Coordinates of C-alpha atoms in Angstrom, one line a residue:
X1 CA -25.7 7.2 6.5
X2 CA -27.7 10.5 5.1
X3 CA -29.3 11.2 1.5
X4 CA -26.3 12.6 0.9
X5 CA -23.8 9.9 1.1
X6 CA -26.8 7.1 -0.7
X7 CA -26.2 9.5 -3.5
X8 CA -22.7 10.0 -4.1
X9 CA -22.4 5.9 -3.2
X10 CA -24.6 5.4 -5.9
X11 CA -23.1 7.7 -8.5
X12 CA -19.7 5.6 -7.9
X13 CA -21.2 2.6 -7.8
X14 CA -21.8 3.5 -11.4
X15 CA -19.1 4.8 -12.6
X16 CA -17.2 1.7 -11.5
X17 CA -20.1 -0.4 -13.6
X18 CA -19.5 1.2 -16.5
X19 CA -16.0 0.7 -16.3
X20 CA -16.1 -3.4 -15.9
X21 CA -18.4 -2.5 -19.1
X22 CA -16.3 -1.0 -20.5
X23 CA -13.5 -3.6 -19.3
X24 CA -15.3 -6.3 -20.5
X25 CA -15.5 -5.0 -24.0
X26 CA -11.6 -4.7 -24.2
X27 CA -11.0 -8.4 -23.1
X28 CA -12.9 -9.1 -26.6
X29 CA -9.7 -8.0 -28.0
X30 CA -10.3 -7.8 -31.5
X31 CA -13.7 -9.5 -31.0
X32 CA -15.6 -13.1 -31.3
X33 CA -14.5 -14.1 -35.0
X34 CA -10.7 -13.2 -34.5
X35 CA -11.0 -15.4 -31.5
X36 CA -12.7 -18.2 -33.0
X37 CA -10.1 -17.8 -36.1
X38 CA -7.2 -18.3 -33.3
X39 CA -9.0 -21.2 -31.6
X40 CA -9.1 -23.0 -35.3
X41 CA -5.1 -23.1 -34.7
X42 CA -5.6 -24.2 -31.5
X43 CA -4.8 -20.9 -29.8
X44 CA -5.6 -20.1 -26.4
X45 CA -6.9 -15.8 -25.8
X46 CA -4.2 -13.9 -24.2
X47 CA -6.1 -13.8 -21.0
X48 CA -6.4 -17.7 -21.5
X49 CA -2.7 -17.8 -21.4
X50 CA -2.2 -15.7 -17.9
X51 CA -5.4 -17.2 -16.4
X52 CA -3.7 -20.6 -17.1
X53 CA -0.1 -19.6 -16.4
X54 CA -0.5 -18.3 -13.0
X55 CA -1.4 -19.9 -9.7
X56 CA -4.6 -20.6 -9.0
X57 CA -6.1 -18.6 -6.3
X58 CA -3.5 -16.0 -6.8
X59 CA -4.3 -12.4 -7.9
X60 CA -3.2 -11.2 -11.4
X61 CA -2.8 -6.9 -11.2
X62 CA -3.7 -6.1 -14.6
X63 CA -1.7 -2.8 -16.2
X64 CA -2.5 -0.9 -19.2
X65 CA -5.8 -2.4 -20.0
X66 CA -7.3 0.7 -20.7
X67 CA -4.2 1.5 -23.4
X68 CA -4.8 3.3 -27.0
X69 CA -8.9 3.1 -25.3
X70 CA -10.6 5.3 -28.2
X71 CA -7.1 5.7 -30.3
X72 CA -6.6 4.6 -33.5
X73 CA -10.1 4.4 -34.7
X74 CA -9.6 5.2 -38.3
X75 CA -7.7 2.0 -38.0
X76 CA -10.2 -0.4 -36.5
X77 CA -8.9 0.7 -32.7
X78 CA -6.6 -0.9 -30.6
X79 CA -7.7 -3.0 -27.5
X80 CA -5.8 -2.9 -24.4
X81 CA -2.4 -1.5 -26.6
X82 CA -2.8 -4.8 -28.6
X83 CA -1.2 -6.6 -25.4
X84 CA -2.5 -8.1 -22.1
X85 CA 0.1 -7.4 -19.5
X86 CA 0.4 -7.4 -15.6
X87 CA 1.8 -8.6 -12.2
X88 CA 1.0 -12.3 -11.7
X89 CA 2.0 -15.1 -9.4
X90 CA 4.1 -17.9 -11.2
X91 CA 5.1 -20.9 -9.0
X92 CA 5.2 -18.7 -6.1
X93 CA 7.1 -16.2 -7.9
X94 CA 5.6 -12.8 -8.4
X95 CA 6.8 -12.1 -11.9
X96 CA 5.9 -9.5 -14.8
X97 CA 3.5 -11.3 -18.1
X98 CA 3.5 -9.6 -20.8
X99 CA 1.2 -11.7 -23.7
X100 CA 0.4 -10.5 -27.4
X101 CA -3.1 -10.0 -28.6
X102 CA -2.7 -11.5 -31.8
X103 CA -6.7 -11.2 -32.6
X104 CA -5.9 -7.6 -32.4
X105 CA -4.3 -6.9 -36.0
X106 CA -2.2 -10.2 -35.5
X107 CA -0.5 -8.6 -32.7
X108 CA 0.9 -6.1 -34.3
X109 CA 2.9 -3.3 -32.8
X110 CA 0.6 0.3 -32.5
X111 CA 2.7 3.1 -31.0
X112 CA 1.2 2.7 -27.8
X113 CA 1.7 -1.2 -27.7
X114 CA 5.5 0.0 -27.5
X115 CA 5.1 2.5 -24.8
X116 CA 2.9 -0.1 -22.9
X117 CA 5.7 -3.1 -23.6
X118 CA 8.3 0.0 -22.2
X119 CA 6.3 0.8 -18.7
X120 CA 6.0 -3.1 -18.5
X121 CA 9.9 -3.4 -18.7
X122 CA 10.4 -0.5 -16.9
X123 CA 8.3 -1.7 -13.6
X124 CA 10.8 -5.4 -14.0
X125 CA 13.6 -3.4 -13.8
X126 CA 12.9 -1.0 -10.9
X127 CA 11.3 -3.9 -9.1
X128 CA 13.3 -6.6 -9.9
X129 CA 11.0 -9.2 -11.4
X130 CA 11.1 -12.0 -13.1
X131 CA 9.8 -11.6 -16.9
X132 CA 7.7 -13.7 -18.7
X133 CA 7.0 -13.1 -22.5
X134 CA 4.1 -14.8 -24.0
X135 CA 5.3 -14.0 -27.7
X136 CA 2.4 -13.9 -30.7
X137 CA 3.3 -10.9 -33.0
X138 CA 3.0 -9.9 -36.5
X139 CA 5.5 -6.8 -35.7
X140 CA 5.6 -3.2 -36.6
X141 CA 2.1 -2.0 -37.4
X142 CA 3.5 -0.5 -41.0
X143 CA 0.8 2.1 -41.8
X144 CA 1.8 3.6 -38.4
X145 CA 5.7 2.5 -39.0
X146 CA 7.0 6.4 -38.0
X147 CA 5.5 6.7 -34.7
X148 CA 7.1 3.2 -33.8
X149 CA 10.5 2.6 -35.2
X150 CA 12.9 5.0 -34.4
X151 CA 12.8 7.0 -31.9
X152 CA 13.8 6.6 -28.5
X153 CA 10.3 5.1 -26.5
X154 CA 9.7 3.3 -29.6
X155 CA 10.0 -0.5 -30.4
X156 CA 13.6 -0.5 -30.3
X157 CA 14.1 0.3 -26.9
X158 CA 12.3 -3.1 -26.3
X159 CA 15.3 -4.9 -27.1
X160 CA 17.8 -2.7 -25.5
X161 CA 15.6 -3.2 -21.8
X162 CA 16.0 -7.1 -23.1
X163 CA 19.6 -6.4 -22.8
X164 CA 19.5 -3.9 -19.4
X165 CA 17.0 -6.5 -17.9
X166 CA 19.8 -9.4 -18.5
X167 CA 22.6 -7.3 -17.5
X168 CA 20.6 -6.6 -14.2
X169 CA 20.4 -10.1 -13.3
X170 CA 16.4 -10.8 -13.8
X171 CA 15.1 -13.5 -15.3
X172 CA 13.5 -13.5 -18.6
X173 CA 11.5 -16.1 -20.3
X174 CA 10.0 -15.9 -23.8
X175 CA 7.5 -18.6 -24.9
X176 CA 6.4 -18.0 -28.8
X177 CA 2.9 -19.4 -29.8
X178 CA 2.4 -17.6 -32.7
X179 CA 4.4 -15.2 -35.1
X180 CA 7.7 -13.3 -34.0
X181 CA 8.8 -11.0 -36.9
X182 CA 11.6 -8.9 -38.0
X183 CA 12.5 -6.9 -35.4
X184 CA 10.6 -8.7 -32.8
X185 CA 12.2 -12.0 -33.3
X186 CA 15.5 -10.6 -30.7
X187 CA 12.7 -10.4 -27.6
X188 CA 12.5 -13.9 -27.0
X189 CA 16.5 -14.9 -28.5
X190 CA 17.7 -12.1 -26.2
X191 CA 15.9 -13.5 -22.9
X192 CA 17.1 -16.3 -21.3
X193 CA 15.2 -19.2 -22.6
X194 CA 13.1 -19.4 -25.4
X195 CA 10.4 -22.1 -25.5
X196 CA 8.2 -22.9 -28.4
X197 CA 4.7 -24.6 -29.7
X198 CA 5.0 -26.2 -32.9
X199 CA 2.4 -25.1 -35.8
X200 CA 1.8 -21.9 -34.3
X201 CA 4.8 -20.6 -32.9
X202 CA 7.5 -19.2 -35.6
X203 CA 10.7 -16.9 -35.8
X204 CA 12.4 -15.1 -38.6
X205 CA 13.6 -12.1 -39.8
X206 CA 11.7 -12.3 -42.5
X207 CA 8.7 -14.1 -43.9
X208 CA 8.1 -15.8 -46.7
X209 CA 6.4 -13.5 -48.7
X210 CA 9.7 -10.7 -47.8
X211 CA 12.1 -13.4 -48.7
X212 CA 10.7 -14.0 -52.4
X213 CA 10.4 -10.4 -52.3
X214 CA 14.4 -9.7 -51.3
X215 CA 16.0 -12.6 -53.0
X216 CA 13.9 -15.0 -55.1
X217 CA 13.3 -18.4 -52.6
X218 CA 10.4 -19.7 -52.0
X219 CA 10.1 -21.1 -48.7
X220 CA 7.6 -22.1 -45.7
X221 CA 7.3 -20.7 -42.3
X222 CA 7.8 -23.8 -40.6
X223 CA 10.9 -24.7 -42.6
X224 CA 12.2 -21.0 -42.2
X225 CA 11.5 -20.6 -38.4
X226 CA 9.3 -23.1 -36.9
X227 CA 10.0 -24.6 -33.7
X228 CA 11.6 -28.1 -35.0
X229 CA 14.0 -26.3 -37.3
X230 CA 15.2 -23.6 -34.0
X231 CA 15.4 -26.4 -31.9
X232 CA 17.0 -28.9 -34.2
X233 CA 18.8 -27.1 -37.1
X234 CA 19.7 -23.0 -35.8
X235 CA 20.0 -24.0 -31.9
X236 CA 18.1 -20.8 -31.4
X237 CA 14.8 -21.8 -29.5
X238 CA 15.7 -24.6 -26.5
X239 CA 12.3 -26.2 -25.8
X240 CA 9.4 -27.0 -28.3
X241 CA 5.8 -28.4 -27.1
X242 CA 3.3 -29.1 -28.8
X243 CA 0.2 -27.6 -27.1
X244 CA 0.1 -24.3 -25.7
X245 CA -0.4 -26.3 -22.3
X246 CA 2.6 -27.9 -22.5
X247 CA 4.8 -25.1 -23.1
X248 CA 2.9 -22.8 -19.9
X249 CA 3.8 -25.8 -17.5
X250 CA 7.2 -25.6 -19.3
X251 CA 7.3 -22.2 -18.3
X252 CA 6.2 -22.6 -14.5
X253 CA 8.7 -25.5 -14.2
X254 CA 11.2 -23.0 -15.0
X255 CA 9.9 -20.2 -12.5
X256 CA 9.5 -23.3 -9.5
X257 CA 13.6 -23.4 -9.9
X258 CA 14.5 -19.7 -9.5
X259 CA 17.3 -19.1 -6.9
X260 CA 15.9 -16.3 -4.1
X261 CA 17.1 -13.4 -4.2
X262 CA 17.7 -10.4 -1.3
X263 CA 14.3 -8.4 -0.6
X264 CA 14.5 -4.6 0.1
X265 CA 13.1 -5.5 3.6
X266 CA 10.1 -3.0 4.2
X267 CA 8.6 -3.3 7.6
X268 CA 5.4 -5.9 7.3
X269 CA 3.2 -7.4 10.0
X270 CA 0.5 -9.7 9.6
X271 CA -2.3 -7.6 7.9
X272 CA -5.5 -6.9 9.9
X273 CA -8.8 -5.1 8.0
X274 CA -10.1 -1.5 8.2
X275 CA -12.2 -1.2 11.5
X276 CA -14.1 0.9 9.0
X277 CA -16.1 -0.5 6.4
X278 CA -14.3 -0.6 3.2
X279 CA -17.1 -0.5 1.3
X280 CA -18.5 3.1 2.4
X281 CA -15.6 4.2 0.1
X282 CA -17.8 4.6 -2.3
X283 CA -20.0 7.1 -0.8
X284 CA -17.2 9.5 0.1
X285 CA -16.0 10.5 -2.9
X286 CA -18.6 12.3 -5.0
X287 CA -17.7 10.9 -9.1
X288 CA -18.3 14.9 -9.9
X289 CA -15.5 15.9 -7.7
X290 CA -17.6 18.5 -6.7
X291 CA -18.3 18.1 -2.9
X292 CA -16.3 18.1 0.4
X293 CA -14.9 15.4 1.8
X294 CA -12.7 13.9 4.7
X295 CA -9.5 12.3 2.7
X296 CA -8.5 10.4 6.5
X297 CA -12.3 8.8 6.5
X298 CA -10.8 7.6 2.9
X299 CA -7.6 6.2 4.6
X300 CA -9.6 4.6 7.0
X301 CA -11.6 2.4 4.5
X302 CA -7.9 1.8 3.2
X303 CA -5.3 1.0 6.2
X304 CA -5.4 -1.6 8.6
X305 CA -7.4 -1.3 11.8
X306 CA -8.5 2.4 10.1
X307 CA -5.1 3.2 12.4
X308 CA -3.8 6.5 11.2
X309 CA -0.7 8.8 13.0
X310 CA -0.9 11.6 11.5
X311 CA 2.3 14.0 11.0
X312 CA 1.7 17.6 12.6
X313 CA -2.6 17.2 12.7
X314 CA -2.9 21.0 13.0
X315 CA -0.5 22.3 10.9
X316 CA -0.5 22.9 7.0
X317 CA -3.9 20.9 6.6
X318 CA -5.0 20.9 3.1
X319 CA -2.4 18.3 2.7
X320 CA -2.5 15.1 5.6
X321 CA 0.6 13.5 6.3
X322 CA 0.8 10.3 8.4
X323 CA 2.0 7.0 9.2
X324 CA -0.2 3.6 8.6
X325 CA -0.4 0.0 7.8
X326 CA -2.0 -1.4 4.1
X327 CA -2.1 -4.9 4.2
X328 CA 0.4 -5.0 7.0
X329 CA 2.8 -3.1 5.1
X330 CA 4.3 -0.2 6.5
X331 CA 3.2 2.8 4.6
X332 CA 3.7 6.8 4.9
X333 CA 0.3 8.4 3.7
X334 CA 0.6 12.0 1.6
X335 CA -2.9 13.2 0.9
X336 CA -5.0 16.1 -0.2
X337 CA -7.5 17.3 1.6
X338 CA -10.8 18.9 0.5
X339 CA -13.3 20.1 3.6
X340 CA -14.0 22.7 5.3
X341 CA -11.7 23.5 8.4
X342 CA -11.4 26.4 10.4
X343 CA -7.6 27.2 11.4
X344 CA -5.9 30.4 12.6
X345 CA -6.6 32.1 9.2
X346 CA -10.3 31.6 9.5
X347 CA -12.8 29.0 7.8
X348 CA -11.5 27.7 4.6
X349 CA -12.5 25.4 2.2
X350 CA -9.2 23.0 0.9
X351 CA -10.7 21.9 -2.5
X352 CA -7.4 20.3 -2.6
X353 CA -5.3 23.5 -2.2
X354 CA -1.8 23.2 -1.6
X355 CA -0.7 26.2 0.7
X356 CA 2.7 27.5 1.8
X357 CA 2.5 25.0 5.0
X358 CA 1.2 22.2 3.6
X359 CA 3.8 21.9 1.2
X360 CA 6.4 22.4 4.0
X361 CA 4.9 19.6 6.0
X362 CA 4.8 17.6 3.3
X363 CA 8.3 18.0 2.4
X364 CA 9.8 17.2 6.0
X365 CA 7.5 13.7 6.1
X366 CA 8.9 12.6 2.7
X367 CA 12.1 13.1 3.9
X368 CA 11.4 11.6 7.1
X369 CA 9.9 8.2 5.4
X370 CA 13.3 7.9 3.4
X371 CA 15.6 8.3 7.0
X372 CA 13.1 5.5 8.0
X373 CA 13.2 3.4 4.4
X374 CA 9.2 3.7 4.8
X375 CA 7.5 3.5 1.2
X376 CA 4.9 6.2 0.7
X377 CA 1.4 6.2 -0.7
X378 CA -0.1 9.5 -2.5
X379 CA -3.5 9.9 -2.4
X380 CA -4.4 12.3 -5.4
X381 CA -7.0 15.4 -5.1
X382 CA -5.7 18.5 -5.9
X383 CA -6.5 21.5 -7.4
X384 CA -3.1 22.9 -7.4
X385 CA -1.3 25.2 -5.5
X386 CA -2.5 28.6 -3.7
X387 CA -2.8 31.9 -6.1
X388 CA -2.8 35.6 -5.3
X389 CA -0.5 38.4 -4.3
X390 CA -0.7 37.1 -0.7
X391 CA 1.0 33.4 -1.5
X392 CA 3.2 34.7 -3.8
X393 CA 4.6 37.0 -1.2
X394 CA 4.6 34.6 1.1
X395 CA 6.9 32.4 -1.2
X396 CA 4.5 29.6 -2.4
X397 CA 6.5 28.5 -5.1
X398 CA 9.6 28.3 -2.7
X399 CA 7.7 26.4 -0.9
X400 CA 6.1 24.2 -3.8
X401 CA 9.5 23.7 -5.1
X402 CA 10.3 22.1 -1.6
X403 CA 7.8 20.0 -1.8
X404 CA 8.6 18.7 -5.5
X405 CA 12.5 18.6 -4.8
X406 CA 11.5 15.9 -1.8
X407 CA 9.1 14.4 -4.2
X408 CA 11.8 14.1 -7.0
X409 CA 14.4 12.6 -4.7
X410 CA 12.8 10.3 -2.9
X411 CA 14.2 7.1 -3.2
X412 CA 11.9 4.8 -1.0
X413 CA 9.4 3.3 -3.4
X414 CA 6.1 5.5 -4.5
X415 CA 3.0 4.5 -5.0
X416 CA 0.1 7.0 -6.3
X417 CA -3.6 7.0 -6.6
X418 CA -5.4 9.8 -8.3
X419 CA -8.9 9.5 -6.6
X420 CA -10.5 12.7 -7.6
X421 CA -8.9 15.7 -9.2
X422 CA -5.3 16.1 -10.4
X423 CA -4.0 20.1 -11.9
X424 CA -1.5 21.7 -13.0
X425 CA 1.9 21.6 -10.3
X426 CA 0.2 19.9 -7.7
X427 CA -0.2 16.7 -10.0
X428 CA 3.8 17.2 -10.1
X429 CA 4.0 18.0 -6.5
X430 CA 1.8 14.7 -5.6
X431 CA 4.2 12.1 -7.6
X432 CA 2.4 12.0 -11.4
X433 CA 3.5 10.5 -13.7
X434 CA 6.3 12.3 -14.3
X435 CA 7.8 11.8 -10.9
X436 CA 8.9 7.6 -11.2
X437 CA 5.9 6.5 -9.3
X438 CA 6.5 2.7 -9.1
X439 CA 2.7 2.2 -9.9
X440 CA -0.1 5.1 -10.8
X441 CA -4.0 3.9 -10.5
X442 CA -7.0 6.4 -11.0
X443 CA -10.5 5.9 -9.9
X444 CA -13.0 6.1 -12.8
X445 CA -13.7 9.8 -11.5
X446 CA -10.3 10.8 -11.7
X447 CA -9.0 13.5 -14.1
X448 CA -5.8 14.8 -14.5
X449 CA -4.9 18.2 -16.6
X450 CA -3.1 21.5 -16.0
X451 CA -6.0 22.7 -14.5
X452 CA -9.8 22.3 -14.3
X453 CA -12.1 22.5 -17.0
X454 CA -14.4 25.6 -16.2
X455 CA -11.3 27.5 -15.3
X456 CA -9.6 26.1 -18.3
X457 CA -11.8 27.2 -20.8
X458 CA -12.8 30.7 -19.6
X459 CA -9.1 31.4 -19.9
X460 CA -8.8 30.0 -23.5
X461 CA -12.3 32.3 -24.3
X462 CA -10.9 35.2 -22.8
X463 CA -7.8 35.0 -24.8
X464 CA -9.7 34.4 -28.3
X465 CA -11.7 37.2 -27.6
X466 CA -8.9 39.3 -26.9
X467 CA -7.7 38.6 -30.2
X468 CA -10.8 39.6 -32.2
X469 CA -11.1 42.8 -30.0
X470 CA -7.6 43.8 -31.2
X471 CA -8.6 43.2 -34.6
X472 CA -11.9 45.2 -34.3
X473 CA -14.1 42.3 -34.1
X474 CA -16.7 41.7 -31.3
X475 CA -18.2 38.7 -30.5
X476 CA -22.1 37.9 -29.6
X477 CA -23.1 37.0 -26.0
X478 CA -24.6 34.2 -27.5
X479 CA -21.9 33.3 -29.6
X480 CA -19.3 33.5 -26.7
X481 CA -21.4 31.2 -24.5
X482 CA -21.3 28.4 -27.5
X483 CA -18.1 29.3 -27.7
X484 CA -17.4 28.8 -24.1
X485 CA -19.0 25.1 -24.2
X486 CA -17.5 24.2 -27.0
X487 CA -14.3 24.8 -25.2
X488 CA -15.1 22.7 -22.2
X489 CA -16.9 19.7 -23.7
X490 CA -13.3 19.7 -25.7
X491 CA -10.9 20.0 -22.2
X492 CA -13.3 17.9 -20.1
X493 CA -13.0 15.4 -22.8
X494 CA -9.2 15.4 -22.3
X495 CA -9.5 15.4 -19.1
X496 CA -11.1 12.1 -18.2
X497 CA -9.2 8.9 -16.5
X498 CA -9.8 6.9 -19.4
X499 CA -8.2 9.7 -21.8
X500 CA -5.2 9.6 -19.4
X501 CA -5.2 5.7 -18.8
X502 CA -5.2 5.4 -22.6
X503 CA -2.5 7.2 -23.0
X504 CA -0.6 5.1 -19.9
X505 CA -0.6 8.5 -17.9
X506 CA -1.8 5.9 -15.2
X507 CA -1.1 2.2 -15.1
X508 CA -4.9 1.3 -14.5
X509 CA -8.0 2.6 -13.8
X510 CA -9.1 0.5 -10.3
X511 CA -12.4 0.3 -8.4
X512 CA -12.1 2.0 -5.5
X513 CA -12.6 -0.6 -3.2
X514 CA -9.1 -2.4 -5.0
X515 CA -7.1 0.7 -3.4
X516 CA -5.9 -1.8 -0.4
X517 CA -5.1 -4.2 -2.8
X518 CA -3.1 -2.6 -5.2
X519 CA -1.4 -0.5 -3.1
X520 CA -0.3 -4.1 -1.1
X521 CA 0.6 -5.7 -4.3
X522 CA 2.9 -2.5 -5.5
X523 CA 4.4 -3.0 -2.1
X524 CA 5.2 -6.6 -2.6
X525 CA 6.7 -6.0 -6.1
X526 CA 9.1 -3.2 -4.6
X527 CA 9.9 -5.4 -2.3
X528 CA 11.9 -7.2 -4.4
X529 CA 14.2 -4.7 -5.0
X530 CA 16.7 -2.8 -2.5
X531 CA 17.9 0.4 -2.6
X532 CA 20.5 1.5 -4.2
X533 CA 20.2 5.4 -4.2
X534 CA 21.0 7.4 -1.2
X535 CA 18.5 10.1 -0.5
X536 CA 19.2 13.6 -1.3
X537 CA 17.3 16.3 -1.7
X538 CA 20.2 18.9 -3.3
X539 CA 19.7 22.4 -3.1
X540 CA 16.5 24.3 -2.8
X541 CA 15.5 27.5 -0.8
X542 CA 14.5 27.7 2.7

């Protein structure tokens, strides 16, 4: 190993320690005296809950705990989205957990609690598992009501998933241990069973202090919706417990009886480690995203044996295309590439440049992984597509809209990891966000905008200068170059992982030694569901 890689290895190594700090701050939820306040009730953290729910030994793939990071601040924050959520292991049964933070403003709903509780549904339903709903809400955040309500990825569109989800065949199971309020009380009556903990657990409508409000009674919350009158008097709730204990072994009694149901059938062997060292991961990637690398000595930390076939080695290189195994899953690998190469058009340097024949090779192996039903794995880090009079007379965006028809199409399950940079079309052309990724994880170095900060905010200067000159105003050197900083400290700001994980523009941000594991438990979700879709591409230019 040189100076060089100690370094960069190092520098990651960091980054990843601040975010476990940072981590480790969030799974305070709303912090040491709104815990203790639940554990008075006899309440359990949401963590608690999961960590007790699922099986022990297993791995639980934590989603969205970086959600509303840094938002909301004028109203005390809102940790993890105000809901720990994930893929867990339940008797056996991989399943989706969703559990309400109630230290966190009682649980109640933030605008990006609902868009985190909509990706959570989303992933059941395009994976086909199993639900699990561990309900303690106060509802709608009201000073925030308008961002929540109505619209169409608001809290409504909960319920109408509750409805999809059942219609769909997949199992959903809602145990309330605390509050379930207006709105919030169809979750758990639309899943399939509905268990609750007496004391803590409730569901109405209304609450008390609303219904002396509306219409004059006076009533308590047990006698309006705790568990012994749903269970007893309204037939709404079918199981009450009383201990939060109780009603999680409830809950993986439940899961133990689940009927099997048909897998998708992607090609896995039994999984064999990276000949390479997984570890040295870290020292490849510089957390500055400023140095060269070799994206297949990445893949061969990743895939098993560090066996890699790649698709046409010597042609379109700044993107690799290839065939591998991750965790004995069969995978096809579409990655940018960064180094330095020397090809028929002289030495180049990638930086993650997408040119007319990389996305033309990249195109033909998507479409070659969905004749062959093999899921793909995007490794993110690009700086966009080619510029200049010669790539646009050579038809890059024909060529770029290949690559993002194949992309849109595919129908064999994606799975995308932003490990360094991610601009402009080539975030499109890679399988972003906006391209039905099954899962997105970003290394702590990642960042993602329409293009990169320097660039970014020299183009934003020159056009504010251009102004003033037309009004027959100048502008200092000095000035501009304050100017110019301001500018960038702004973008890069915007541009960080935990800006884009925070706004669930990535499901999680992951240490990059987890890549193999995520990327194997993504697999095993998608597994669970077959495809339905036949691929086509429709029509595009040649």
């Amino acid at each position: 190993m040189d100076l060089e890689f100690n370094k960069i290895e190092d520098a990651m190594r960091l980054a990843v320690s601040q975010m476990r700090q940072r981590h480790g701050v969030i799974s305070m939820g709303g912090g040491k005296k709104a815990i203790e306040k639940a554990r008075e009730k006899g309440k359990l953290t949401p963590r608690e809950r999961i960590q007790y729910l699922i099986d022990k030994g297993s791995f639980f793939t934590e989603i969205g705990s970086f959600a509303g990071y840094e938002m909301y601040q004028e109203h005390g924050g809102c940790p993890a989205g105000g809901t720990v959520a994930g893929l867990g292991y339940v008797s056996g049964r991989m399943c989706v957990i969703v559990a309400n933070d109630n230290t966190v403003k009682a649980g109640a709903w933030f605008p990006i609690t609902g868009k985190k509780n909509v990706r959570m549904q989303e992933i059941a339903m395009e994976n086909h598992l199993p639900v699990i709903y561990l309900v303690d809400s106060a509802g709608v955040y009201l000073p925030m009501q308008d961002e929540i309500f109505p619209d169409k990825e608001h809290f409504g569109r909960i319920f109408r998933n509750n409805a999809q989800i059942s219609a769909m065949g997949i199992p959903q199971i809602a145990a309330v241990m605390g509050s379930c309020v207006a709105g919030g009380a169809y979750l758990p009556i639309m899943s399939d069973e509905t268990l609750m903990v007496e004391g803590n657990g409730s569901i109405f409508l209304a609450g008390p202090y609303l219904v002396k409000a509306a219409i004059g009674e006076d009533v308590d919350i047990q006698t309006l919706g705790g568990a012994k009158m749903h269970t007893e008097v309204s037939g709404i709730a079918d199981y009450k417990f009383k201990t939060e204990q109780e009603c999680l072994d409830a809950v993986k009694r439940l899961m133990d009886k689940l009927g099997d149901q048909p897998k998708a059938g992607y090609d896995r062997i039994k999984p064999a480690m990276p000949l390479r060292e997984p570890n040295e991961i870290y020292g490849l990637v510089s957390p500055q995203n400023n140095k060269n690398f070799d994206i297949v000595d990445v893949i061969k930390c990743i895939v098993d044996k560090s066996e890699f076939d790649q698709f046409k080695e010597d042609y379109g290189k700044t993107i690799v295309c290839g065939y591998a195994r991750v965790d004995g899953w069969a995978v096809g690998i579409v990655a940018n590439q960064r180094k330095i190469v020397k090809s028929g058009k002289g030495e180049m340097q990638m930086g993650g440049v997408i040119y007319n024949d990389s996305a033309d090779k990249a195109a033909r192996f998507i479409m070659n992984c969905n004749q062959k039903k093999i899921p793909l794995v995007f490794l993110q880090d690009v700086t966009g597509f080619m510029v200049g009079s010669r790539s646009e007379q050579s038809g890059i965006i024909k060529d770029g809209a290949k690559l993002v028809n194949a992309v849109a199409n595919s129908v064999v399950p994606k799975i995308t990891i932003v490990i360094g940079n991610s601009y402009g079309a080539g975030n499109y052309a890679m399988c972003g966000k906006a391209y039905d990724p099954r899962f997105i994880y970003a290394w702590p170095n990642a960042k993602i905008a329409v293009m990169g900060g320097e660039q970014a905010a020299k183009t934003i200067l020159q056009i504010q200068v251009a102004a003033l000159k037309s009004k027959g105003e100048t502008i200092e050197p000095e000035k501009e170059k304050a100017l110019l900083k301001e500018i960038m400290d702004r973008y890069d700001t915007q541009t960080t992982s935990y800006y884009a994980a925070a706004r669930l523009w990535v499901d999680e941000i992951i240490d990059p030694a987890s890549t193999r594991s995520v990327i194997s438990e993504g697999l095993n979700a998608a597994n669970h569901a077959r495809i339905e879709k036949e691929f086509k591409t429709g029509v595009f230019q040649v």
